[in-house]
Amino acid sequence: MSRPALSLLMLASIAPAQLRLLQAEDLPARRSAAAVLTFGLQALRGDDGEPRFRAALATAAECLPAGSNAHAVLDALRTRPEPPPALAAAAGELRDDLEFTPLLQAPLPEGVPGFTVLDEVELRHYPQYRMVRTSMKGGSVGAFWPLFRHIQSHDISMTTPVQIDFRADGDRERQHAMAFLYGSPTLGDKGPDGAVEVVDMPPTTVLTIGSRGYDRAARIDELRQRLTAWLDVHPEWQADGPMRMMGYNSPMVPEAKRCFEVQIPLRAATPPPATDATAPRESV
């Protein structure tokens, strides 16, 4: 299921305006807004449905925090000149995004956070985790099978997500490596194993944004631009490594139920001041 052109245009135009990071308290607000939008869409079937639909757009916007992407989409919908029936598809798509629940086909590794919501920028912290990684020189299929044979031969269960690391290639970001995450950081041993290598990822803070559908290059680039736009107005954070993507579904999952995330590892631009406990001691 592809996004309607109206929604794509709105998202592209408002993406730089997103200032508010996703917060835990946003989740019930998103569910409330989705329920209000459902009421508004149902009202369109009646004779006096158009004013009720417009009222539902306003009420749903009030449910959502200012500065969030979903709130901005609703504000854009409310100001468009088209009659309500012409806006129904975009409103329905937003309602579906607000209600979206990821289809997890395998468990998450110990302590590793999972997918949260669609189309909202989020600051997320990952603990140390272990993964097996290989090059993407042979494409996604060429990378998948060495990784799969590795976990099979070592009796290691499949987890989600699958990590794709990117590398700068001129002015573009290209897929560089694929990795399967181990279920526990204590499983197995680090080091090379034929065409793959088992490595430990240190604790990491990332800026992340989730999307529905297939991880097409144009969509990945759009999401990357939204992350870098946020970083441009938050100089307290700096990128600390290449972009990566977290994929949550196998090829058998239909497009409407698929989800993935684009992430940029971060570091604080200015280290916190040393405390008495951490300040270096002068020699005597």
CSV table of C-alpha atoms in Angstrom, one decimal:
chain,number,residue,atom,x,y,z
A,1,MET,CA,0.0,0.0,0.0
A,2,SER,CA,1.6,3.2,-1.1
A,3,ARG,CA,1.0,6.6,0.6
A,4,PRO,CA,-1.5,8.9,-1.1
A,5,ALA,CA,0.2,11.8,-3.0
A,6,LEU,CA,-1.6,14.3,-0.8
A,7,SER,CA,-0.1,12.9,2.4
A,8,LEU,CA,3.4,12.6,0.9
A,9,LEU,CA,3.3,16.3,-0.1
A,10,MET,CA,2.1,17.4,3.3
A,11,LEU,CA,4.7,15.3,5.1
A,12,ALA,CA,7.5,16.6,2.8
A,13,SER,CA,6.4,20.2,3.4
A,14,ILE,CA,6.1,20.0,7.2
A,15,ALA,CA,9.0,17.6,8.1
A,16,PRO,CA,11.5,20.3,9.0
A,17,ALA,CA,9.0,21.8,11.4
A,18,GLN,CA,9.0,18.8,13.7
A,19,LEU,CA,10.6,20.0,17.0
A,20,ARG,CA,9.2,17.7,19.6
A,21,LEU,CA,10.7,14.3,20.2
A,22,LEU,CA,8.3,11.4,20.8
A,23,GLN,CA,7.6,10.9,24.5
A,24,ALA,CA,6.0,7.9,26.3
A,25,GLU,CA,2.9,10.0,27.2
A,26,ASP,CA,2.3,10.6,23.5
A,27,LEU,CA,1.1,7.0,23.0
A,28,PRO,CA,-2.3,7.2,24.7
A,29,ALA,CA,-2.8,10.6,23.0
A,30,ARG,CA,-2.2,9.0,19.6
A,31,ARG,CA,-4.8,6.4,20.3
A,32,SER,CA,-7.3,9.0,21.4
A,33,ALA,CA,-6.7,11.0,18.2
A,34,ALA,CA,-7.2,7.9,16.1
A,35,ALA,CA,-10.5,7.2,17.7
A,36,VAL,CA,-11.7,10.8,17.0
A,37,LEU,CA,-10.6,10.5,13.4
A,38,THR,CA,-12.6,7.2,13.1
A,39,PHE,CA,-15.7,9.0,14.3
A,40,GLY,CA,-15.1,11.9,11.8
A,41,LEU,CA,-14.7,9.5,8.9
A,42,GLN,CA,-17.8,7.6,9.9
A,43,ALA,CA,-19.7,10.9,10.1
A,44,LEU,CA,-19.0,11.7,6.4
A,45,ARG,CA,-21.5,9.0,5.5
A,46,GLY,CA,-24.3,11.1,6.9
A,47,ASP,CA,-26.1,14.1,5.5
A,48,ASP,CA,-24.5,16.5,8.0
A,49,GLY,CA,-21.2,14.7,8.0
A,50,GLU,CA,-18.9,17.4,6.7
A,51,PRO,CA,-19.0,19.8,9.7
A,52,ARG,CA,-18.6,16.8,12.0
A,53,PHE,CA,-15.6,15.7,10.0
A,54,ARG,CA,-14.0,19.1,10.3
A,55,ALA,CA,-14.7,19.2,14.0
A,56,ALA,CA,-13.1,15.7,14.4
A,57,LEU,CA,-9.9,17.0,12.7
A,58,ALA,CA,-9.8,19.9,15.2
A,59,THR,CA,-10.4,17.6,18.2
A,60,ALA,CA,-7.9,15.1,17.1
A,61,ALA,CA,-5.3,17.8,16.7
A,62,GLU,CA,-6.1,18.9,20.3
A,63,CYS,CA,-5.4,15.4,21.5
A,64,LEU,CA,-1.9,15.4,20.0
A,65,PRO,CA,1.1,17.3,21.4
A,66,ALA,CA,2.1,20.5,19.5
A,67,GLY,CA,5.4,20.0,17.7
A,68,SER,CA,4.7,16.4,16.8
A,69,ASN,CA,4.5,15.3,13.2
A,70,ALA,CA,1.0,13.9,13.6
A,71,HIS,CA,-0.2,17.3,14.9
A,72,ALA,CA,1.4,19.1,12.0
A,73,VAL,CA,-0.3,16.7,9.5
A,74,LEU,CA,-3.7,17.5,11.0
A,75,ASP,CA,-3.0,21.2,11.0
A,76,ALA,CA,-2.2,20.9,7.3
A,77,LEU,CA,-5.3,18.9,6.6
A,78,ARG,CA,-7.5,21.4,8.4
A,79,THR,CA,-6.2,24.3,6.2
A,80,ARG,CA,-6.5,22.7,2.8
A,81,PRO,CA,-9.2,24.0,0.5
A,82,GLU,CA,-10.5,20.6,-0.7
A,83,PRO,CA,-13.9,19.5,0.5
A,84,PRO,CA,-13.9,17.0,3.3
A,85,PRO,CA,-14.6,13.9,1.1
A,86,ALA,CA,-11.5,14.7,-0.8
A,87,LEU,CA,-9.5,14.7,2.5
A,88,ALA,CA,-10.9,11.5,3.8
A,89,ALA,CA,-8.1,9.3,2.3
A,90,ALA,CA,-5.4,11.3,4.0
A,91,ALA,CA,-7.3,11.4,7.3
A,92,GLY,CA,-7.8,7.7,7.1
A,93,GLU,CA,-4.1,7.1,6.4
A,94,LEU,CA,-3.1,9.2,9.4
A,95,ARG,CA,-5.7,7.3,11.5
A,96,ASP,CA,-4.1,4.0,10.4
A,97,ASP,CA,-0.6,5.3,11.2
A,98,LEU,CA,-1.7,6.4,14.7
A,99,GLU,CA,-3.1,2.9,15.3
A,100,PHE,CA,-0.3,1.0,13.7
A,101,THR,CA,1.1,-2.0,15.7
A,102,PRO,CA,4.2,-3.6,14.3
A,103,LEU,CA,4.1,-7.3,13.4
A,104,LEU,CA,6.9,-8.9,15.4
A,105,GLN,CA,7.9,-12.2,13.8
A,106,ALA,CA,10.7,-12.9,16.3
A,107,PRO,CA,11.5,-11.8,19.8
A,108,LEU,CA,13.7,-8.7,20.6
A,109,PRO,CA,17.1,-9.3,22.1
A,110,GLU,CA,17.5,-8.9,25.8
A,111,GLY,CA,17.2,-5.2,26.7
A,112,VAL,CA,17.0,-4.0,23.1
A,113,PRO,CA,14.1,-1.5,22.5
A,114,GLY,CA,11.8,-2.2,19.7
A,115,PHE,CA,9.7,-0.2,17.2
A,116,THR,CA,7.6,2.5,18.7
A,117,VAL,CA,5.4,4.5,16.3
A,118,LEU,CA,5.3,5.7,12.7
A,119,ASP,CA,6.6,9.1,11.5
A,120,GLU,CA,7.8,10.6,14.7
A,121,VAL,CA,11.4,11.5,15.6
A,122,GLU,CA,12.6,9.8,18.7
A,123,LEU,CA,15.7,9.7,20.9
A,124,ARG,CA,16.4,6.2,21.9
A,125,HIS,CA,19.1,4.4,23.9
A,126,TYR,CA,20.4,0.9,23.2
A,127,PRO,CA,22.4,-1.2,25.6
A,128,GLN,CA,25.4,-3.2,24.5
A,129,TYR,CA,24.3,-6.1,22.3
A,130,ARG,CA,26.1,-8.8,20.3
A,131,MET,CA,25.5,-9.4,16.6
A,132,VAL,CA,26.8,-11.3,13.6
A,133,ARG,CA,27.6,-9.2,10.6
A,134,THR,CA,28.6,-9.6,7.0
A,135,SER,CA,29.2,-7.4,3.9
A,136,MET,CA,26.4,-6.4,1.6
A,137,LYS,CA,28.6,-6.7,-1.5
A,138,GLY,CA,26.3,-9.5,-2.8
A,139,GLY,CA,23.1,-7.5,-2.0
A,140,SER,CA,20.6,-8.4,0.7
A,141,VAL,CA,20.1,-12.0,-0.4
A,142,GLY,CA,23.9,-12.5,-0.6
A,143,ALA,CA,24.2,-11.2,2.9
A,144,PHE,CA,21.2,-13.0,4.4
A,145,TRP,CA,22.2,-16.6,3.8
A,146,PRO,CA,25.7,-16.5,5.4
A,147,LEU,CA,24.1,-14.9,8.5
A,148,PHE,CA,21.3,-17.5,8.5
A,149,ARG,CA,23.7,-20.4,8.2
A,150,HIS,CA,25.8,-19.0,11.0
A,151,ILE,CA,22.9,-18.8,13.5
A,152,GLN,CA,21.6,-22.3,12.4
A,153,SER,CA,25.0,-23.9,12.8
A,154,HIS,CA,25.4,-22.4,16.3
A,155,ASP,CA,21.9,-23.1,17.4
A,156,ILE,CA,21.1,-19.4,17.9
A,157,SER,CA,17.5,-18.3,17.6
A,158,MET,CA,16.5,-15.6,15.1
A,159,THR,CA,15.6,-12.2,16.6
A,160,THR,CA,14.2,-8.9,15.3
A,161,PRO,CA,15.3,-6.4,14.1
A,162,VAL,CA,17.8,-7.0,11.3
A,163,GLN,CA,20.4,-4.2,11.3
A,164,ILE,CA,21.6,-2.7,8.0
A,165,ASP,CA,24.6,-0.4,8.3
A,166,PHE,CA,25.2,2.3,5.7
A,167,ARG,CA,28.4,4.0,4.5
A,168,ALA,CA,28.9,7.3,2.7
A,169,ASP,CA,29.7,7.0,-1.0
A,170,GLY,CA,30.2,10.4,-2.3
A,171,ASP,CA,27.1,12.4,-1.6
A,172,ARG,CA,25.0,9.2,-1.1
A,173,GLU,CA,24.6,6.7,1.7
A,174,ARG,CA,24.8,3.1,0.5
A,175,GLN,CA,24.0,-0.2,2.3
A,176,HIS,CA,27.3,-1.6,3.6
A,177,ALA,CA,26.6,-4.5,6.0
A,178,MET,CA,23.8,-6.6,7.3
A,179,ALA,CA,23.7,-8.0,10.9
A,180,PHE,CA,21.5,-10.4,12.9
A,181,LEU,CA,21.3,-9.5,16.6
A,182,TYR,CA,22.0,-12.2,19.2
A,183,GLY,CA,19.3,-12.8,21.8
A,184,SER,CA,21.8,-12.2,24.6
A,185,PRO,CA,25.2,-10.4,24.7
A,186,THR,CA,26.6,-13.5,26.5
A,187,LEU,CA,25.8,-15.9,23.7
A,188,GLY,CA,28.6,-17.4,21.7
A,189,ASP,CA,32.1,-15.9,21.1
A,190,LYS,CA,33.2,-12.8,19.3
A,191,GLY,CA,35.4,-13.0,16.2
A,192,PRO,CA,35.4,-14.1,12.6
A,193,ASP,CA,33.5,-17.2,11.4
A,194,GLY,CA,34.0,-17.7,7.7
A,195,ALA,CA,32.2,-14.9,5.7
A,196,VAL,CA,30.7,-13.4,8.9
A,197,GLU,CA,32.0,-11.8,12.1
A,198,VAL,CA,30.5,-11.7,15.6
A,199,VAL,CA,30.9,-8.3,17.2
A,200,ASP,CA,29.7,-6.4,20.2
A,201,MET,CA,27.9,-3.1,19.7
A,202,PRO,CA,28.6,-0.6,22.6
A,203,PRO,CA,25.8,1.2,24.3
A,204,THR,CA,24.5,3.7,21.8
A,205,THR,CA,22.1,6.7,21.6
A,206,VAL,CA,20.3,7.1,18.3
A,207,LEU,CA,17.9,9.5,16.6
A,208,THR,CA,15.3,7.3,15.0
A,209,ILE,CA,12.2,7.5,12.9
A,210,GLY,CA,9.9,4.7,11.9
A,211,SER,CA,8.1,4.1,8.6
A,212,ARG,CA,5.5,1.7,7.2
A,213,GLY,CA,6.0,-0.3,3.9
A,214,TYR,CA,9.1,-1.3,2.0
A,215,ASP,CA,12.5,0.3,2.7
A,216,ARG,CA,12.8,1.9,-0.7
A,217,ALA,CA,15.8,4.2,-1.3
A,218,ALA,CA,13.6,7.4,-1.8
A,219,ARG,CA,11.8,6.8,1.5
A,220,ILE,CA,15.0,6.1,3.4
A,221,ASP,CA,16.5,9.3,2.0
A,222,GLU,CA,13.3,11.3,3.0
A,223,LEU,CA,13.6,9.9,6.6
A,224,ARG,CA,17.3,10.7,6.7
A,225,GLN,CA,16.6,14.3,5.8
A,226,ARG,CA,14.1,14.6,8.5
A,227,LEU,CA,16.6,13.3,11.1
A,228,THR,CA,19.3,15.7,9.8
A,229,ALA,CA,16.8,18.6,9.9
A,230,TRP,CA,16.2,17.9,13.6
A,231,LEU,CA,19.9,17.8,14.2
A,232,ASP,CA,20.4,21.1,12.4
A,233,VAL,CA,18.3,22.9,15.1
A,234,HIS,CA,19.7,20.9,18.0
A,235,PRO,CA,23.4,21.6,18.1
A,236,GLU,CA,23.7,19.9,21.5
A,237,TRP,CA,23.7,16.6,19.6
A,238,GLN,CA,26.1,15.5,16.8
A,239,ALA,CA,26.1,12.5,14.5
A,240,ASP,CA,28.5,9.8,15.8
A,241,GLY,CA,28.7,7.3,12.9
A,242,PRO,CA,27.0,6.4,9.7
A,243,MET,CA,23.2,6.0,9.3
A,244,ARG,CA,21.7,2.5,9.9
A,245,MET,CA,18.4,0.9,9.4
A,246,MET,CA,16.4,-1.6,11.5
A,247,GLY,CA,14.1,-3.9,9.6
A,248,TYR,CA,11.4,-5.8,11.4
A,249,ASN,CA,9.8,-8.1,8.8
A,250,SER,CA,10.5,-10.9,6.4
A,251,PRO,CA,9.7,-10.7,2.7
A,252,MET,CA,6.5,-12.6,3.3
A,253,VAL,CA,4.9,-9.8,5.2
A,254,PRO,CA,2.6,-7.6,3.0
A,255,GLU,CA,3.6,-3.9,2.5
A,256,ALA,CA,0.8,-2.5,4.7
A,257,LYS,CA,2.0,-4.4,7.7
A,258,ARG,CA,5.7,-3.9,7.2
A,259,CYS,CA,7.8,-1.4,9.2
A,260,PHE,CA,11.4,-0.3,9.5
A,261,GLU,CA,13.4,2.5,11.2
A,262,VAL,CA,16.1,4.8,10.0
A,263,GLN,CA,18.6,5.8,12.7
A,264,ILE,CA,21.6,8.1,13.2
A,265,PRO,CA,23.9,7.3,16.1
A,266,LEU,CA,24.5,10.4,18.3
A,267,ARG,CA,26.9,11.8,20.8
A,268,ALA,CA,26.5,14.9,23.0
A,269,ALA,CA,28.3,17.8,21.4
A,270,THR,CA,29.7,19.0,24.7
A,271,PRO,CA,30.7,16.5,27.3
A,272,PRO,CA,29.1,17.1,30.7
A,273,PRO,CA,31.4,18.8,33.3
A,274,ALA,CA,33.4,16.5,35.5
A,275,THR,CA,32.0,16.0,39.0
A,276,ASP,CA,34.1,15.7,42.1
A,277,ALA,CA,33.9,11.9,41.8
A,278,THR,CA,35.0,11.9,38.1
A,279,ALA,CA,37.4,14.9,37.9
A,280,PRO,CA,41.0,13.9,37.4
A,281,ARG,CA,43.1,14.1,40.6
A,282,GLU,CA,46.2,16.3,40.8
A,283,SER,CA,49.4,14.5,41.7
A,284,VAL,CA,51.0,15.4,45.0
